[in-house]
PDB file of C-alpha atoms and ligand atoms in Angstrom:
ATOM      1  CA  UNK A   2      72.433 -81.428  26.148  1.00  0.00           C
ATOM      2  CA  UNK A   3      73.897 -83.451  23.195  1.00  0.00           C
ATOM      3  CA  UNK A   4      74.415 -81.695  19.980  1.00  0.00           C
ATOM      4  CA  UNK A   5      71.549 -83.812  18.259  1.00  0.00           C
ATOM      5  CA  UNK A   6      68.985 -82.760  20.930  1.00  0.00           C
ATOM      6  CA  UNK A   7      70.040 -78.858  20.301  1.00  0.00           C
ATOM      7  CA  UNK A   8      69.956 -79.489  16.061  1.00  0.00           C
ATOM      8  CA  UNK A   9      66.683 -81.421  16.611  1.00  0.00           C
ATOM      9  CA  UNK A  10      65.336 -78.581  18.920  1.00  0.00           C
ATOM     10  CA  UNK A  11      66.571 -75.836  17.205  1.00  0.00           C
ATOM     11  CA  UNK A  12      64.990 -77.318  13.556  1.00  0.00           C
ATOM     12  CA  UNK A  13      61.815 -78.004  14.843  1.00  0.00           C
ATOM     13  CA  UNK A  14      61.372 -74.386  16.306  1.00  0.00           C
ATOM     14  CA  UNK A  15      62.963 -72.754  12.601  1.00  0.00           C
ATOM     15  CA  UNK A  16      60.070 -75.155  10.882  1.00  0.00           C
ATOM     16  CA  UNK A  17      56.877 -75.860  12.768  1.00  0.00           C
ATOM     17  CA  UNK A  18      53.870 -75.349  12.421  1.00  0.00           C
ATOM     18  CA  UNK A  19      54.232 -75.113   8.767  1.00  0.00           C
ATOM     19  CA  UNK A  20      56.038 -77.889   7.950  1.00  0.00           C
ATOM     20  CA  UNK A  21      56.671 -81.234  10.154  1.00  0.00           C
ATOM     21  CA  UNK A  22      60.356 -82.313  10.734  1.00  0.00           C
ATOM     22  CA  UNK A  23      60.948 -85.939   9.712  1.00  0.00           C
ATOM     23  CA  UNK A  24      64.418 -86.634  11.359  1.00  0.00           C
ATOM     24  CA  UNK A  25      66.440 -88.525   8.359  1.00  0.00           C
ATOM     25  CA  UNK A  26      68.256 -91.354  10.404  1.00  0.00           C
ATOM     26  CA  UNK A  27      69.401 -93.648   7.514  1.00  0.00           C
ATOM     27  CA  UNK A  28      73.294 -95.214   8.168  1.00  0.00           C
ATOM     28  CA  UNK A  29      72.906 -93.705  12.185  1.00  0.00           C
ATOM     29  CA  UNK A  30      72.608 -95.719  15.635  1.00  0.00           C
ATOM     30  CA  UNK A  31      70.183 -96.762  17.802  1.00  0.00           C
ATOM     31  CA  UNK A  32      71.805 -94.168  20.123  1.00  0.00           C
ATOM     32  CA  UNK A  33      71.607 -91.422  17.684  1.00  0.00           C
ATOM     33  CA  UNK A  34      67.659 -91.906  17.080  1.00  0.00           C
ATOM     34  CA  UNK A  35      67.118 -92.321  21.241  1.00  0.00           C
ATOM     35  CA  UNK A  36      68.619 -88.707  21.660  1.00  0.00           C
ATOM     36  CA  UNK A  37      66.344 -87.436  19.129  1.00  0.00           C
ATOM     37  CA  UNK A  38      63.748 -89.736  20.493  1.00  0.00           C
ATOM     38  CA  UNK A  39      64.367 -88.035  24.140  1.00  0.00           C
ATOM     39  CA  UNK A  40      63.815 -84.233  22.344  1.00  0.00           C
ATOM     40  CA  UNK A  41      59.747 -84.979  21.778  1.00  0.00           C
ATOM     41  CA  UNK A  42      60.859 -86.499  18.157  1.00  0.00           C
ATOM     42  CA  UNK A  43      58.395 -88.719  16.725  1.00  0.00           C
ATOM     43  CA  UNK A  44      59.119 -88.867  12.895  1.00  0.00           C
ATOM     44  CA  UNK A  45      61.847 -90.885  11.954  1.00  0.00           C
ATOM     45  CA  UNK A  46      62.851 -91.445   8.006  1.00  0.00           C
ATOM     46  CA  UNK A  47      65.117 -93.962   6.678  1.00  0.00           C
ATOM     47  CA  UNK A  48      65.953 -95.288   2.995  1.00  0.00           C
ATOM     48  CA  UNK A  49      66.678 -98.738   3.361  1.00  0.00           C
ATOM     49  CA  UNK A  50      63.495-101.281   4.811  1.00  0.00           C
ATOM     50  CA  UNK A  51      65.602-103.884   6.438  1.00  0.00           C
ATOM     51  CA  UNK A  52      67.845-101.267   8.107  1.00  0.00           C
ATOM     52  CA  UNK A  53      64.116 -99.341   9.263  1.00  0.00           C
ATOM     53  CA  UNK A  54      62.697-102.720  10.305  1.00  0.00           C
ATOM     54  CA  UNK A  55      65.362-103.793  12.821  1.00  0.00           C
ATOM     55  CA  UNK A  56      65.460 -99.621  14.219  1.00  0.00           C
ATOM     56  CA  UNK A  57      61.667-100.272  14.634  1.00  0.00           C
ATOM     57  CA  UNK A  58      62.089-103.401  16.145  1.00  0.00           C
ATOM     58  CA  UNK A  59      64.068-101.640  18.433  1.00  0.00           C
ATOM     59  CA  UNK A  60      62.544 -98.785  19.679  1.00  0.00           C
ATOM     60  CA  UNK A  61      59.686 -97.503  20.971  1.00  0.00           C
ATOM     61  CA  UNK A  62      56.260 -98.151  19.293  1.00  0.00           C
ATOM     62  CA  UNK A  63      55.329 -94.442  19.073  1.00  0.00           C
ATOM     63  CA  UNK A  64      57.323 -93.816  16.645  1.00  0.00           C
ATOM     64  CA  UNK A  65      56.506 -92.598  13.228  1.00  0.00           C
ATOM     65  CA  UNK A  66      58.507 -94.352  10.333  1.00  0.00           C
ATOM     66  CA  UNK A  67      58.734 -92.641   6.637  1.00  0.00           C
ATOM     67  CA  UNK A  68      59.923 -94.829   4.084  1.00  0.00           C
ATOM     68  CA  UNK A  69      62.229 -91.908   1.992  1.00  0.00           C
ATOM     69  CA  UNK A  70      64.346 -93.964  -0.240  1.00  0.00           C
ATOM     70  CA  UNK A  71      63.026 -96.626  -3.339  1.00  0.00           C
ATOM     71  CA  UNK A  72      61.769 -99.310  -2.540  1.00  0.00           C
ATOM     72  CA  UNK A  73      61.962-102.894  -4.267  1.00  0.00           C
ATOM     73  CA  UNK A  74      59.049-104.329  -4.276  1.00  0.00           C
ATOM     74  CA  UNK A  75      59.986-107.466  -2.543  1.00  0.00           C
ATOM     75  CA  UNK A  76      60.775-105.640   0.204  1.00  0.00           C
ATOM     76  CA  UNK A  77      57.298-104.411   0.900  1.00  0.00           C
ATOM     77  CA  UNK A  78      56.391-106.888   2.988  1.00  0.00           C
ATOM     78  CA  UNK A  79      58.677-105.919   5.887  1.00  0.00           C
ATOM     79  CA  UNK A  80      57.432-102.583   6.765  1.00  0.00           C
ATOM     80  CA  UNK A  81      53.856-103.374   5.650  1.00  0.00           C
ATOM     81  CA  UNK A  82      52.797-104.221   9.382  1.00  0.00           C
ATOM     82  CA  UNK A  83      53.841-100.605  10.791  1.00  0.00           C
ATOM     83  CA  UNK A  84      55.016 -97.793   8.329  1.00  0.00           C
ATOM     84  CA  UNK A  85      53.861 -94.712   8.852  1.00  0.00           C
ATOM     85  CA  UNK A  86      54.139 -93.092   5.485  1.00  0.00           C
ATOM     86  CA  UNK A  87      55.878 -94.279   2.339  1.00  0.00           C
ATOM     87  CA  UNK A  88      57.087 -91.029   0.362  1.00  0.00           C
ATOM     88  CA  UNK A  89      58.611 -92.692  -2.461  1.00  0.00           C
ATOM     89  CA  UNK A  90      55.708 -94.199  -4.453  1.00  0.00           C
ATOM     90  CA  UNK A  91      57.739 -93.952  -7.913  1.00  0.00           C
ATOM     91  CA  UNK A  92      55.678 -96.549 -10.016  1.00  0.00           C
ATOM     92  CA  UNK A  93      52.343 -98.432 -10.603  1.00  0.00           C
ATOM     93  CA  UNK A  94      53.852-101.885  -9.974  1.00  0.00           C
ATOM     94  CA  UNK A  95      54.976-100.881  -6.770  1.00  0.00           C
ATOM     95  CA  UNK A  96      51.791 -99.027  -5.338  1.00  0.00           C
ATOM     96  CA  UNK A  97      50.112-102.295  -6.150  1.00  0.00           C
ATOM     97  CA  UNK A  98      52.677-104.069  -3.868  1.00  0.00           C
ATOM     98  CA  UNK A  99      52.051-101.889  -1.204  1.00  0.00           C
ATOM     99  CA  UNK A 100      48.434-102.276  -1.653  1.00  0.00           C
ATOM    100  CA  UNK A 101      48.464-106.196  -1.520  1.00  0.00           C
ATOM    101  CA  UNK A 102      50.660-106.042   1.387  1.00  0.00           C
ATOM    102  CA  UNK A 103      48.674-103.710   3.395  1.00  0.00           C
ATOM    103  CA  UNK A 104      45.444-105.541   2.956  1.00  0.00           C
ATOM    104  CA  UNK A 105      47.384-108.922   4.287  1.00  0.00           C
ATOM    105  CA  UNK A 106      47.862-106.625   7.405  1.00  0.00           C
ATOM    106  CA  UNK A 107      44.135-105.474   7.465  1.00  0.00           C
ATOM    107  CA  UNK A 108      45.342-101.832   7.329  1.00  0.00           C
ATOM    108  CA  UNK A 109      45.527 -98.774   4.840  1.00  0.00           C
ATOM    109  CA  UNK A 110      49.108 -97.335   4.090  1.00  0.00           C
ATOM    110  CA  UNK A 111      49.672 -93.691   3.336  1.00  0.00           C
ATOM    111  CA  UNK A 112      51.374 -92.979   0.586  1.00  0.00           C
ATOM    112  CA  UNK A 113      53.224 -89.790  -1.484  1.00  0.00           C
ATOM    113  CA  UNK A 114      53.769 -89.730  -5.276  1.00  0.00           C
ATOM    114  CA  UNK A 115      57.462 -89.379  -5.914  1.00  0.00           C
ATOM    115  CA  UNK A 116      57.744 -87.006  -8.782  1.00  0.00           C
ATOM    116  CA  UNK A 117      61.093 -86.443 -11.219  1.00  0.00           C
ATOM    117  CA  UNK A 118      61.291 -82.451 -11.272  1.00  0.00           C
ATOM    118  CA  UNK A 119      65.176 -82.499 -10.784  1.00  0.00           C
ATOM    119  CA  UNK A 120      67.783 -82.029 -13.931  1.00  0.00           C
ATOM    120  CA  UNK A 121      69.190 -85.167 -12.757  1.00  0.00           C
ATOM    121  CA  UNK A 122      68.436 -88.555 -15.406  1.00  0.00           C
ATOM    122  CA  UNK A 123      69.466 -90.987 -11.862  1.00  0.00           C
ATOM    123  CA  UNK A 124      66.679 -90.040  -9.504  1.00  0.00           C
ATOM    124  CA  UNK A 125      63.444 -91.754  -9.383  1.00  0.00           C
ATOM    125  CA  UNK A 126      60.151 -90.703  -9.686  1.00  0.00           C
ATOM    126  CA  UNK A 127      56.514 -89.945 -12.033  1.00  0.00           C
ATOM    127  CA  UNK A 128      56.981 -87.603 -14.668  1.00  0.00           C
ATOM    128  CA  UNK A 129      53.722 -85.561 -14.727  1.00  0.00           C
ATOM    129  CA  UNK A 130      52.141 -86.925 -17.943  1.00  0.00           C
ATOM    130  CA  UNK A 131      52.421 -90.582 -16.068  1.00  0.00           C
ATOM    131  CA  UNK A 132      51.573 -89.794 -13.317  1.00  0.00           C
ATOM    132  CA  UNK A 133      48.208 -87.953 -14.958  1.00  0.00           C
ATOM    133  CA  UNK A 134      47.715 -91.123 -16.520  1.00  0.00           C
ATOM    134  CA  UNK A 135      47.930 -93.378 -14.158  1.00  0.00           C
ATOM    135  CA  UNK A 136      45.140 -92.078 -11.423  1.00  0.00           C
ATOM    136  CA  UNK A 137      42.565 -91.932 -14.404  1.00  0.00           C
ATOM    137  CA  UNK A 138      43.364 -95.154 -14.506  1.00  0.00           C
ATOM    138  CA  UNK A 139      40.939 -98.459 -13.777  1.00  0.00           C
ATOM    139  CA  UNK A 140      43.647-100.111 -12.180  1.00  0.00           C
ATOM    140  CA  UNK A 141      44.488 -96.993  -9.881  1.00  0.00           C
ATOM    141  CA  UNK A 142      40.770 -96.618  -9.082  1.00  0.00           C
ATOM    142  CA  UNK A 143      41.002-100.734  -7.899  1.00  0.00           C
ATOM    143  CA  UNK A 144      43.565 -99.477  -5.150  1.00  0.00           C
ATOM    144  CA  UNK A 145      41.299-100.295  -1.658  1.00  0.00           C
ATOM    145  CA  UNK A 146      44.339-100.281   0.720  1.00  0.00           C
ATOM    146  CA  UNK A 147      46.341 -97.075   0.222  1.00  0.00           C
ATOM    147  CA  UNK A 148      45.785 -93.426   0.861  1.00  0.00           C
ATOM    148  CA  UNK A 149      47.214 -90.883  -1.394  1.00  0.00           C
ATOM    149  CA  UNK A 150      47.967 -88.204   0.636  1.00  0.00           C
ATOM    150  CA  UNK A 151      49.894 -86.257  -1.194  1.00  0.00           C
ATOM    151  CA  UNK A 152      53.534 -85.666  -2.975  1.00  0.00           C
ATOM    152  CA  UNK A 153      57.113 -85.447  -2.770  1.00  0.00           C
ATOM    153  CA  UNK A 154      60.088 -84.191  -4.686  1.00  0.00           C
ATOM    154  CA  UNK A 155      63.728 -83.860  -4.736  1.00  0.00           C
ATOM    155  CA  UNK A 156      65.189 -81.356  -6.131  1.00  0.00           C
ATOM    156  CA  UNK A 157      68.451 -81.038  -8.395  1.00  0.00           C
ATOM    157  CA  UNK A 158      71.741 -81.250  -6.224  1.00  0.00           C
ATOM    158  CA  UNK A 159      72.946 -77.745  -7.239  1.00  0.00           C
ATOM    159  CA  UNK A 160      74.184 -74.480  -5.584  1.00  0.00           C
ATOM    160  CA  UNK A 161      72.168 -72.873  -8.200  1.00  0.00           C
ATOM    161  CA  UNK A 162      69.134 -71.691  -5.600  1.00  0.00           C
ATOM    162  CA  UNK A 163      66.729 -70.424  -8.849  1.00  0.00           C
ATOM    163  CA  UNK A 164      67.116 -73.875 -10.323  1.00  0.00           C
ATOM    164  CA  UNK A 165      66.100 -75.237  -7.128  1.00  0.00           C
ATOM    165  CA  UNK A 166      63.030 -72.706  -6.360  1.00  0.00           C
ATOM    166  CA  UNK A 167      62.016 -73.444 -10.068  1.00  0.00           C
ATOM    167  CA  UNK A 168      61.810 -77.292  -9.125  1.00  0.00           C
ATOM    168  CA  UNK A 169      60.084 -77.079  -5.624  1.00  0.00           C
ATOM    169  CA  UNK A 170      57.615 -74.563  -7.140  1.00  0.00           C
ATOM    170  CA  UNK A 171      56.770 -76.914 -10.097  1.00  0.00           C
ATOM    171  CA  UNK A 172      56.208 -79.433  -7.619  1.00  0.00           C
ATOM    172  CA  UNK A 173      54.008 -77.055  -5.760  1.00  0.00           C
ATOM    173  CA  UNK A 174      51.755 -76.028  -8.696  1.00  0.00           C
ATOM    174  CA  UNK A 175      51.114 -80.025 -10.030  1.00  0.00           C
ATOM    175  CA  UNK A 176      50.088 -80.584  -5.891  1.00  0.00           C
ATOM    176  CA  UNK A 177      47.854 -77.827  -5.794  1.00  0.00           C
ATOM    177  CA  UNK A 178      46.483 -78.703  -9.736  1.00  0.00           C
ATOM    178  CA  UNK A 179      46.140 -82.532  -8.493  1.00  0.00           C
ATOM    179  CA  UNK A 180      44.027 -80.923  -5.367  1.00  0.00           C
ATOM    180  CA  UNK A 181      41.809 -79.164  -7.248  1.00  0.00           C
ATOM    181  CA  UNK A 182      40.936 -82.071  -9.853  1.00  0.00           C
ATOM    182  CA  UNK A 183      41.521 -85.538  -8.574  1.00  0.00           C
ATOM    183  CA  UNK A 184      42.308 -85.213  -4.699  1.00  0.00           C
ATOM    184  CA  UNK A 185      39.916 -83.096  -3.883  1.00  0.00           C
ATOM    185  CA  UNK A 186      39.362 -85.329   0.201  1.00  0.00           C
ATOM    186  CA  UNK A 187      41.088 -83.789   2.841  1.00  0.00           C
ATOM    187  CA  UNK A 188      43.366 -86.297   3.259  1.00  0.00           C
ATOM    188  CA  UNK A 189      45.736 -85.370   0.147  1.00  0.00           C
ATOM    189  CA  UNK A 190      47.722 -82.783   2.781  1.00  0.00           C
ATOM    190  CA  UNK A 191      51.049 -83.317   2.289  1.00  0.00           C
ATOM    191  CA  UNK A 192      54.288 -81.965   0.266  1.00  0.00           C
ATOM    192  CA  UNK A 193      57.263 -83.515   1.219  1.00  0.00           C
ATOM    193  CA  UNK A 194      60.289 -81.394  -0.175  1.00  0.00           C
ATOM    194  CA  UNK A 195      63.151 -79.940   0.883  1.00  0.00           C
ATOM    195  CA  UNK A 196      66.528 -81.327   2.678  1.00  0.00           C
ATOM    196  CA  UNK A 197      69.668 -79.984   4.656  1.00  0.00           C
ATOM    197  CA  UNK A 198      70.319 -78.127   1.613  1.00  0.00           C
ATOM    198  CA  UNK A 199      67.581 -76.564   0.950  1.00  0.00           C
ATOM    199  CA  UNK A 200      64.707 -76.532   3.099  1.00  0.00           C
ATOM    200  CA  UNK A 201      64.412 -72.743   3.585  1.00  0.00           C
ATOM    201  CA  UNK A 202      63.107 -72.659   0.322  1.00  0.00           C
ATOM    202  CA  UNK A 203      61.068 -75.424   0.092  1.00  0.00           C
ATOM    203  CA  UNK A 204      59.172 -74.239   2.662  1.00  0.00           C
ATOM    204  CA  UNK A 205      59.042 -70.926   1.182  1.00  0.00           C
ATOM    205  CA  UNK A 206      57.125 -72.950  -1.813  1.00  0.00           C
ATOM    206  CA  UNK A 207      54.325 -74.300   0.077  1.00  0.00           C
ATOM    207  CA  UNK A 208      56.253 -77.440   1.833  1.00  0.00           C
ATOM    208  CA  UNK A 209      54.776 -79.306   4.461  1.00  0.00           C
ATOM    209  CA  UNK A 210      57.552 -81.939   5.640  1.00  0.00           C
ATOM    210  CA  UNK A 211      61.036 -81.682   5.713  1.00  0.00           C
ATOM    211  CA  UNK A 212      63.942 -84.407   5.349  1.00  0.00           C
ATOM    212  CA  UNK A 213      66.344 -83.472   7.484  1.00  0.00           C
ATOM    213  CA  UNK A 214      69.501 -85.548   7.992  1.00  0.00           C
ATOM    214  CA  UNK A 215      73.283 -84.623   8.093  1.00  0.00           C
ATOM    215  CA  UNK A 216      72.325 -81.205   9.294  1.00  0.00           C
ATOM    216  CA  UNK A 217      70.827 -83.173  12.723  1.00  0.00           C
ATOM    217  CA  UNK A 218      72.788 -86.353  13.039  1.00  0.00           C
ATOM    218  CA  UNK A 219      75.967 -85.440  11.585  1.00  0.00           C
ATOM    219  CA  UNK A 220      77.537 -86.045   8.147  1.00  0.00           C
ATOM    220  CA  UNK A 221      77.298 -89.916   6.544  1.00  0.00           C
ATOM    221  CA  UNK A 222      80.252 -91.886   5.120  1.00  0.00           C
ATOM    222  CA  UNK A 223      77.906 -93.528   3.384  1.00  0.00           C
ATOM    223  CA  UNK A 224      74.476 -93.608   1.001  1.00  0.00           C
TER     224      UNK A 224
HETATM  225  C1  PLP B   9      69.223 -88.782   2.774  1.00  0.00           C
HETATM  226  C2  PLP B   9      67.952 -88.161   2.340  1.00  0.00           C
HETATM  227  C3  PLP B   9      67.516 -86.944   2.909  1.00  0.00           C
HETATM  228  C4  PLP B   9      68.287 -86.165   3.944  1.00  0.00           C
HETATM  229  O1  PLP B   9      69.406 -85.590   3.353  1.00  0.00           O
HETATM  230  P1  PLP B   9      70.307 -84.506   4.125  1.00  0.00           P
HETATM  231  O2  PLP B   9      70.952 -83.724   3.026  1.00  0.00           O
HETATM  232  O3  PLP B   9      71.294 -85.281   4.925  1.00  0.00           O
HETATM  233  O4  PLP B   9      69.418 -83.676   4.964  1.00  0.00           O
HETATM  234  C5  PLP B   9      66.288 -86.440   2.479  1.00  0.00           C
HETATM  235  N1  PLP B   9      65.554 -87.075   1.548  1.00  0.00           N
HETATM  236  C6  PLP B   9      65.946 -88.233   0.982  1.00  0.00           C
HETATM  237  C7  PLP B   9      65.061 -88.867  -0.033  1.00  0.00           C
HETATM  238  C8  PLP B   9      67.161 -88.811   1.351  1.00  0.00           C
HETATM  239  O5  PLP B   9      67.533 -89.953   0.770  1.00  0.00           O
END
């Protein structure tokens, strides 16, 4: 067996049933993503939608594709037709894409809110005042074409592990407040946190999907 068949076995058993493994292919080959394909893997995430579109155009159609990485909002258009789940839902403006795109496909896109919890100024994402104001919104309510079902999070790239459980359970606490009061349909499921790095802990605070990538396919040169 290859060595991405053992990681991808070998993650899956340390994770499931709590969490789901999305297998982070972004920068890897075709080849890479049939091994893991081969193992039972069905959740693929990528960060770039051109490089996603052609890997879906390639493989088989039961696959399911996560958007991971921001998106521009010209860009939309591409996956529209067959993503799975976009997890990076960082501003109004480009919810609103996604929701005019998905209608021109006749179909209802899941989506996360990204939130900011890291340190880190450079990474995307809601703050949680914005984000509070924005679904009491009108023009949030107008939304017909996307599902919000639920959150996701990245947290500071440190090897300080309290900083990082302080983060993820921040993260945790606004999921399970925004359950309570807003998202109270069944549908709002999902907290997407933790990587290589730091998974073990994210799923120690209540994570539900994991973004593993260099620790299945190998280190990147790139991204
Ligand atoms: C690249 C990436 C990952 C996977 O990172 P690894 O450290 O290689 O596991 C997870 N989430 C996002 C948003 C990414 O861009």
């Amino acid at each position: 067996m290859s060595n991405i068949s053992e990681n991808i076995l070998r993650f899956r058993e340390s994770v499931e049933p709590k969490a789901t493994l999305i297998a982070v292919s972004k920068t890897k080959p075709i080849s890479d993503l049939e091994q893991a394909y081969e193992t039972g893997q069905r959740h693929f995430g990528e960060n770039k939608v051109q490089e996603m579109t052609s890997k879906w155009e390639h493989l088989p159609k039961d696959i399911k594709w996560h958007m991971i990485g921001h998106v521009q909002r010209n860009k939309v258009k591409y996956m529209a037709p067959y993503v799975h789940l976009i997890h990076s839902v960082d501003s109004p403006r480009l919810l609103k894409e996604i929701n005019k795109q998905a209608k021109n496909n006749d179909r209802v896109i899941n989506c996360l809110f990204q939130i900011h919890i890291a340190r880190e100024e450079n990474k995307f994402g809601f703050d949680k005042q914005e984000l509070l104001d924005y679904i009491t919104s009108e023009a949030f309510k107008e939304l017909s074409h996307v599902s919000i079902t639920g959150l996701m999070g990245m947290a500071t790239f440190t090897d300080d592990l309290d900083q990082i459980r302080k983060e993820f359970k921040s993260l945790s606490s606004l999921f399970s407040k925004l359950k309570e009061d807003y998202f109270t349909h069944d549908e709002f499921k999902e907290l997407s946190m933790g990587m290589t790095g730091d998974y073990k802990i994210a799923i120690e605070e209540g994570s539900t999907m994991v973004r593993i990538g260099s620790a299945i396919f190998g280190s990147r040169n790139t991204h």
